[in-house]
PDB file of C-alpha atoms in Angstrom:
ATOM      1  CA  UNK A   1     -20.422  65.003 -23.723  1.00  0.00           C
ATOM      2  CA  UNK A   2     -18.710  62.159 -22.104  1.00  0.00           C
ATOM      3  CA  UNK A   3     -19.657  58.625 -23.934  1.00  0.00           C
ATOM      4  CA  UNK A   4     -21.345  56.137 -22.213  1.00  0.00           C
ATOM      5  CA  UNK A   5     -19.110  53.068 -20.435  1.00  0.00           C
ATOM      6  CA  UNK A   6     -21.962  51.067 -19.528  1.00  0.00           C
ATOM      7  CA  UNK A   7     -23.627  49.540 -16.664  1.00  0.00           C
ATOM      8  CA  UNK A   8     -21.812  46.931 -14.764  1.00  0.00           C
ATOM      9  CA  UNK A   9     -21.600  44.497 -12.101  1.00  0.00           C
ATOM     10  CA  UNK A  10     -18.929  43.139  -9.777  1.00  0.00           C
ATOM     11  CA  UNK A  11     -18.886  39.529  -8.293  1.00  0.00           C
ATOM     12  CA  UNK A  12     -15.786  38.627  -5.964  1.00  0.00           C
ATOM     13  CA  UNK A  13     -13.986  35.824  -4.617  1.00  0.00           C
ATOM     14  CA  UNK A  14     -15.840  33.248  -5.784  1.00  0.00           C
ATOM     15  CA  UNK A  15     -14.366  29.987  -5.527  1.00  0.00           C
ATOM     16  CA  UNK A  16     -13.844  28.594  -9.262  1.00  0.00           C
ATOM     17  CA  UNK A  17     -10.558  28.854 -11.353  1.00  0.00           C
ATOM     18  CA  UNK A  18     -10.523  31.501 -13.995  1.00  0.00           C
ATOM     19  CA  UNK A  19      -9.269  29.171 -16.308  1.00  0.00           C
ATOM     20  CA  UNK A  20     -12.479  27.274 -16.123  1.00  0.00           C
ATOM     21  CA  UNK A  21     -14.525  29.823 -16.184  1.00  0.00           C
ATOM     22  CA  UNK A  22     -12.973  32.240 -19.348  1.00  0.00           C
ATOM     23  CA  UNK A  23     -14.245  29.537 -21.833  1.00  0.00           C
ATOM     24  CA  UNK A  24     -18.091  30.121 -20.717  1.00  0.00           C
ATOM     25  CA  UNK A  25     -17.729  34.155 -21.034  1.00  0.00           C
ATOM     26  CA  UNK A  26     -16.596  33.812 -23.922  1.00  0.00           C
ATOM     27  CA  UNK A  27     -18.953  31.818 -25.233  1.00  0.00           C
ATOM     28  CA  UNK A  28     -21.513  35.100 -24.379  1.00  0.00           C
ATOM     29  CA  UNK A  29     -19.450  37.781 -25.511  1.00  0.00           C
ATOM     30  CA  UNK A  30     -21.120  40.666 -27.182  1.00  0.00           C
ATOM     31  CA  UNK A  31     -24.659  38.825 -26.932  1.00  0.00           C
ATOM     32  CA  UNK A  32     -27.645  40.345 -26.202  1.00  0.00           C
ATOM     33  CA  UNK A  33     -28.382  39.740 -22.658  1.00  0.00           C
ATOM     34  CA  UNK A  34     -31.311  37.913 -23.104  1.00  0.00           C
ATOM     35  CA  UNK A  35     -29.703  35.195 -25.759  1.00  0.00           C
ATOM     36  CA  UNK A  36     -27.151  35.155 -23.353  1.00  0.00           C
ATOM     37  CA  UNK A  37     -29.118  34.167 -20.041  1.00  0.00           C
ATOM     38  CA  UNK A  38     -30.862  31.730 -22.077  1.00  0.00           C
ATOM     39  CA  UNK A  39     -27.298  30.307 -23.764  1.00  0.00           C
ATOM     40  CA  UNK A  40     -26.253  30.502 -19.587  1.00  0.00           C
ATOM     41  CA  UNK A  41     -29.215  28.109 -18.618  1.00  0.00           C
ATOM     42  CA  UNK A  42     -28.380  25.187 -20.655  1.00  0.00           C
ATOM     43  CA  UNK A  43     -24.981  25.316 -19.932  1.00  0.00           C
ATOM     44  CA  UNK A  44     -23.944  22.642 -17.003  1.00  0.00           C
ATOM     45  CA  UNK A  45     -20.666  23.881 -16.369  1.00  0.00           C
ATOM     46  CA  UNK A  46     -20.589  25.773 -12.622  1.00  0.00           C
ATOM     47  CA  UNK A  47     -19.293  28.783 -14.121  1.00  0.00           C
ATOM     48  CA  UNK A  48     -22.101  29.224 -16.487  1.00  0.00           C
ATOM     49  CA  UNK A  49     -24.370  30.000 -13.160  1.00  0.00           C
ATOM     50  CA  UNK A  50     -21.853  32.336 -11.452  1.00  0.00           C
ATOM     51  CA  UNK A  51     -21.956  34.331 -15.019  1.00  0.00           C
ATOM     52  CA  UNK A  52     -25.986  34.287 -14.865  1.00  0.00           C
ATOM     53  CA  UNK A  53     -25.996  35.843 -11.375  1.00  0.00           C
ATOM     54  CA  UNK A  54     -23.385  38.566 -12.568  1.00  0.00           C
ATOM     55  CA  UNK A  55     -25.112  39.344 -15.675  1.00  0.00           C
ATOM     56  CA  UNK A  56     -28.837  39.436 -14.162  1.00  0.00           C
ATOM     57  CA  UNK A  57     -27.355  42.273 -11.605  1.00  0.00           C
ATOM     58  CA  UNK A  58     -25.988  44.185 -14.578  1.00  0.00           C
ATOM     59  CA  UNK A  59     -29.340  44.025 -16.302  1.00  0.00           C
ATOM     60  CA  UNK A  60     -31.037  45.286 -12.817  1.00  0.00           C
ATOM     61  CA  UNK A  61     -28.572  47.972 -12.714  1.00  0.00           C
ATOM     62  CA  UNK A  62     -28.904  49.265 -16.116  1.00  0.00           C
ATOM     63  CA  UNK A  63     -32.673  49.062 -15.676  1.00  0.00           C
ATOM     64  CA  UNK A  64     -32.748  50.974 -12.743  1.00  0.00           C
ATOM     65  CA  UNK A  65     -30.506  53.841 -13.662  1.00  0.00           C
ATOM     66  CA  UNK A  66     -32.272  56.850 -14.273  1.00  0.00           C
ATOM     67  CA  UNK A  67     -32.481  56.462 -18.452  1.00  0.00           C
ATOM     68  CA  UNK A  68     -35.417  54.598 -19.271  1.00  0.00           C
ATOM     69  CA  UNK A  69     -33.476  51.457 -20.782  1.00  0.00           C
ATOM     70  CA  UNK A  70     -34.934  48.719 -23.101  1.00  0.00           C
ATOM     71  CA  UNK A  71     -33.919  45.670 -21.747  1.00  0.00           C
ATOM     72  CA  UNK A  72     -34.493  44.068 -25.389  1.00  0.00           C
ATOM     73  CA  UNK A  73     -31.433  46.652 -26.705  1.00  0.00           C
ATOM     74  CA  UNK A  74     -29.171  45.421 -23.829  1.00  0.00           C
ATOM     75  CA  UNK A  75     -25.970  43.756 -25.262  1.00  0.00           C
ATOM     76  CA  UNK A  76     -22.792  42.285 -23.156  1.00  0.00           C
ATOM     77  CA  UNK A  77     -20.719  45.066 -23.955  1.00  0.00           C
ATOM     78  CA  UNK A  78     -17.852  43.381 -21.717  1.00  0.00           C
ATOM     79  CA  UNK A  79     -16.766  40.688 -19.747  1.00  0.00           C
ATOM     80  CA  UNK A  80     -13.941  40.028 -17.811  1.00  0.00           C
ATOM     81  CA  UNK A  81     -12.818  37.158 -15.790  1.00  0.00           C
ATOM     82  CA  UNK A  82      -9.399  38.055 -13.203  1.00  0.00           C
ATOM     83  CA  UNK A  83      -7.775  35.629 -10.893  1.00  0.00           C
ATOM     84  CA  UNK A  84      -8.147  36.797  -7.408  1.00  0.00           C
ATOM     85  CA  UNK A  85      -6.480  35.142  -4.137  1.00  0.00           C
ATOM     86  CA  UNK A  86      -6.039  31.082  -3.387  1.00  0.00           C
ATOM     87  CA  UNK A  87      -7.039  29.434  -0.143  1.00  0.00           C
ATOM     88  CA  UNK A  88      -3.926  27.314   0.587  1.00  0.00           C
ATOM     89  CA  UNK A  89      -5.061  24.023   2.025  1.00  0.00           C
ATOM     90  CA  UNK A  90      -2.886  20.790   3.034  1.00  0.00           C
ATOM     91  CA  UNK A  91      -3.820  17.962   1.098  1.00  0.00           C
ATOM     92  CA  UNK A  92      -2.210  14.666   3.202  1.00  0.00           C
ATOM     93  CA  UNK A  93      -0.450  11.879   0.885  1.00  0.00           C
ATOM     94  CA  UNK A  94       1.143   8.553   1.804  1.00  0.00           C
ATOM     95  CA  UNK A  95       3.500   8.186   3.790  1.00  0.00           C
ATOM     96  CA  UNK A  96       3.470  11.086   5.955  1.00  0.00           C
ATOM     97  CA  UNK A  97       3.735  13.746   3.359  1.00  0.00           C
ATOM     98  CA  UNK A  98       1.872  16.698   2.643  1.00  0.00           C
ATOM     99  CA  UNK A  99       1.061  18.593  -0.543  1.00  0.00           C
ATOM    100  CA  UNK A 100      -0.345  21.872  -0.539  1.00  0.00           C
ATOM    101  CA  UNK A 101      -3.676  22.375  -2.670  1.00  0.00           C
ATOM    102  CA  UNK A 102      -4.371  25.441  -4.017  1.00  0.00           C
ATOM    103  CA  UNK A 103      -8.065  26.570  -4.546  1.00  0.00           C
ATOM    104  CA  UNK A 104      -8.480  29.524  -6.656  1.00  0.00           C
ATOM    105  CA  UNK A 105     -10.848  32.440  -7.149  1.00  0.00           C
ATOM    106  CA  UNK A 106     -12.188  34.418  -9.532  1.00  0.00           C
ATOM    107  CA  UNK A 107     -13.379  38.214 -10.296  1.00  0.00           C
ATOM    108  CA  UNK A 108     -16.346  38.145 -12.285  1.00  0.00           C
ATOM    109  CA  UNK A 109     -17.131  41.937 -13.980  1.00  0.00           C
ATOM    110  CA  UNK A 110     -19.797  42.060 -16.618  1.00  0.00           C
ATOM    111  CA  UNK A 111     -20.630  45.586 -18.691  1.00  0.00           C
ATOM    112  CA  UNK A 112     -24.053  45.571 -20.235  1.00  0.00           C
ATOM    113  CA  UNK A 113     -24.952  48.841 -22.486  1.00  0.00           C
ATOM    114  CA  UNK A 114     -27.428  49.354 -24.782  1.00  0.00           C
ATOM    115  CA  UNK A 115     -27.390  48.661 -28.769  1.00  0.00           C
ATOM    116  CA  UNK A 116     -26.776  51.853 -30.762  1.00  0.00           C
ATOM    117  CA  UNK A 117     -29.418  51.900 -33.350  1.00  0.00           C
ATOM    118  CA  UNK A 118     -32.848  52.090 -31.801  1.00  0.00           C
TER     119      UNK A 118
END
C-alpha cells in the first residue's frame, strides 16, 4: 500500500522575494492548519497573506478528496518557498544612467496531511 504524500497546493509567480517570504513559512511549519491560519492573520508582513491563500486551498483540497478528512487533524506537513523568474525593469538615476531593478517571484507549495493518531 503506497503511503500517503498529502494534499497540496500550488501558488505561482507571485510577485514577493523568497527571501522575504521563507521567514513567515517557517514560522508555520508543522502546525496544525488551523493554529497556523490564525498565527497567518496577525502577521502584517505581505507574505503572511500569500501563505493564507495557499494554505486555505490545501485545506479545501484535502477536504474535498474522497476520504472523509477532519479538518481539526490537518497539520502543515510541508512547505516550500522556490524562487521563480524576475521582471527586469529600468530604474533611471542621475545623470543619464540607468540601473536595472530586478523584481522577483516566488513558488509557494504547501502539503497539508492529516495527524497520525486519531
Amino acid at each position: 500500500m503506497a503511503e500517503n504524500k498529502g494534499y497540496r497546493a500550488v501558488t505561482k509567480f507571485l510577485i514577493a522575494s523568497p527571501t522575504k517570504v521563507r521567514p513567515v513559512a517557517n514560522v508555520i511549519k508543522m502546525k496544525s492548519c488551523s493554529e497556523a491560519l490564525a498565527i497567518l492573520d496577525v502577521m502584517p508582513q505581505k507574505g503572511a497573506s500569500l501563505i493564507s491563500g495557499t494554505l486555505k486551498s490545501a485545506v479545501a483540497n484535502a477536504l474535498n478528496s474522497n476520504k472523509q478528512l477532519d479538518e481539526d487533524m490537518l497539520y502543515v506537513k510541508e512547505i516550500r518557498i522556490d524562487e521563480g523568474p524576475r521582471l527586469k525593469r529600468v530604474w533611471f538615476r542621475a545623470r543619464g544612467r540607468a540601473d536595472q531593478l530586478l523584481k522577483r517571484m516566488c513558488h509557494i507549495t504547501v502539503v497539508v496531511d492529516e495527524k497520525a493518531g486519531k
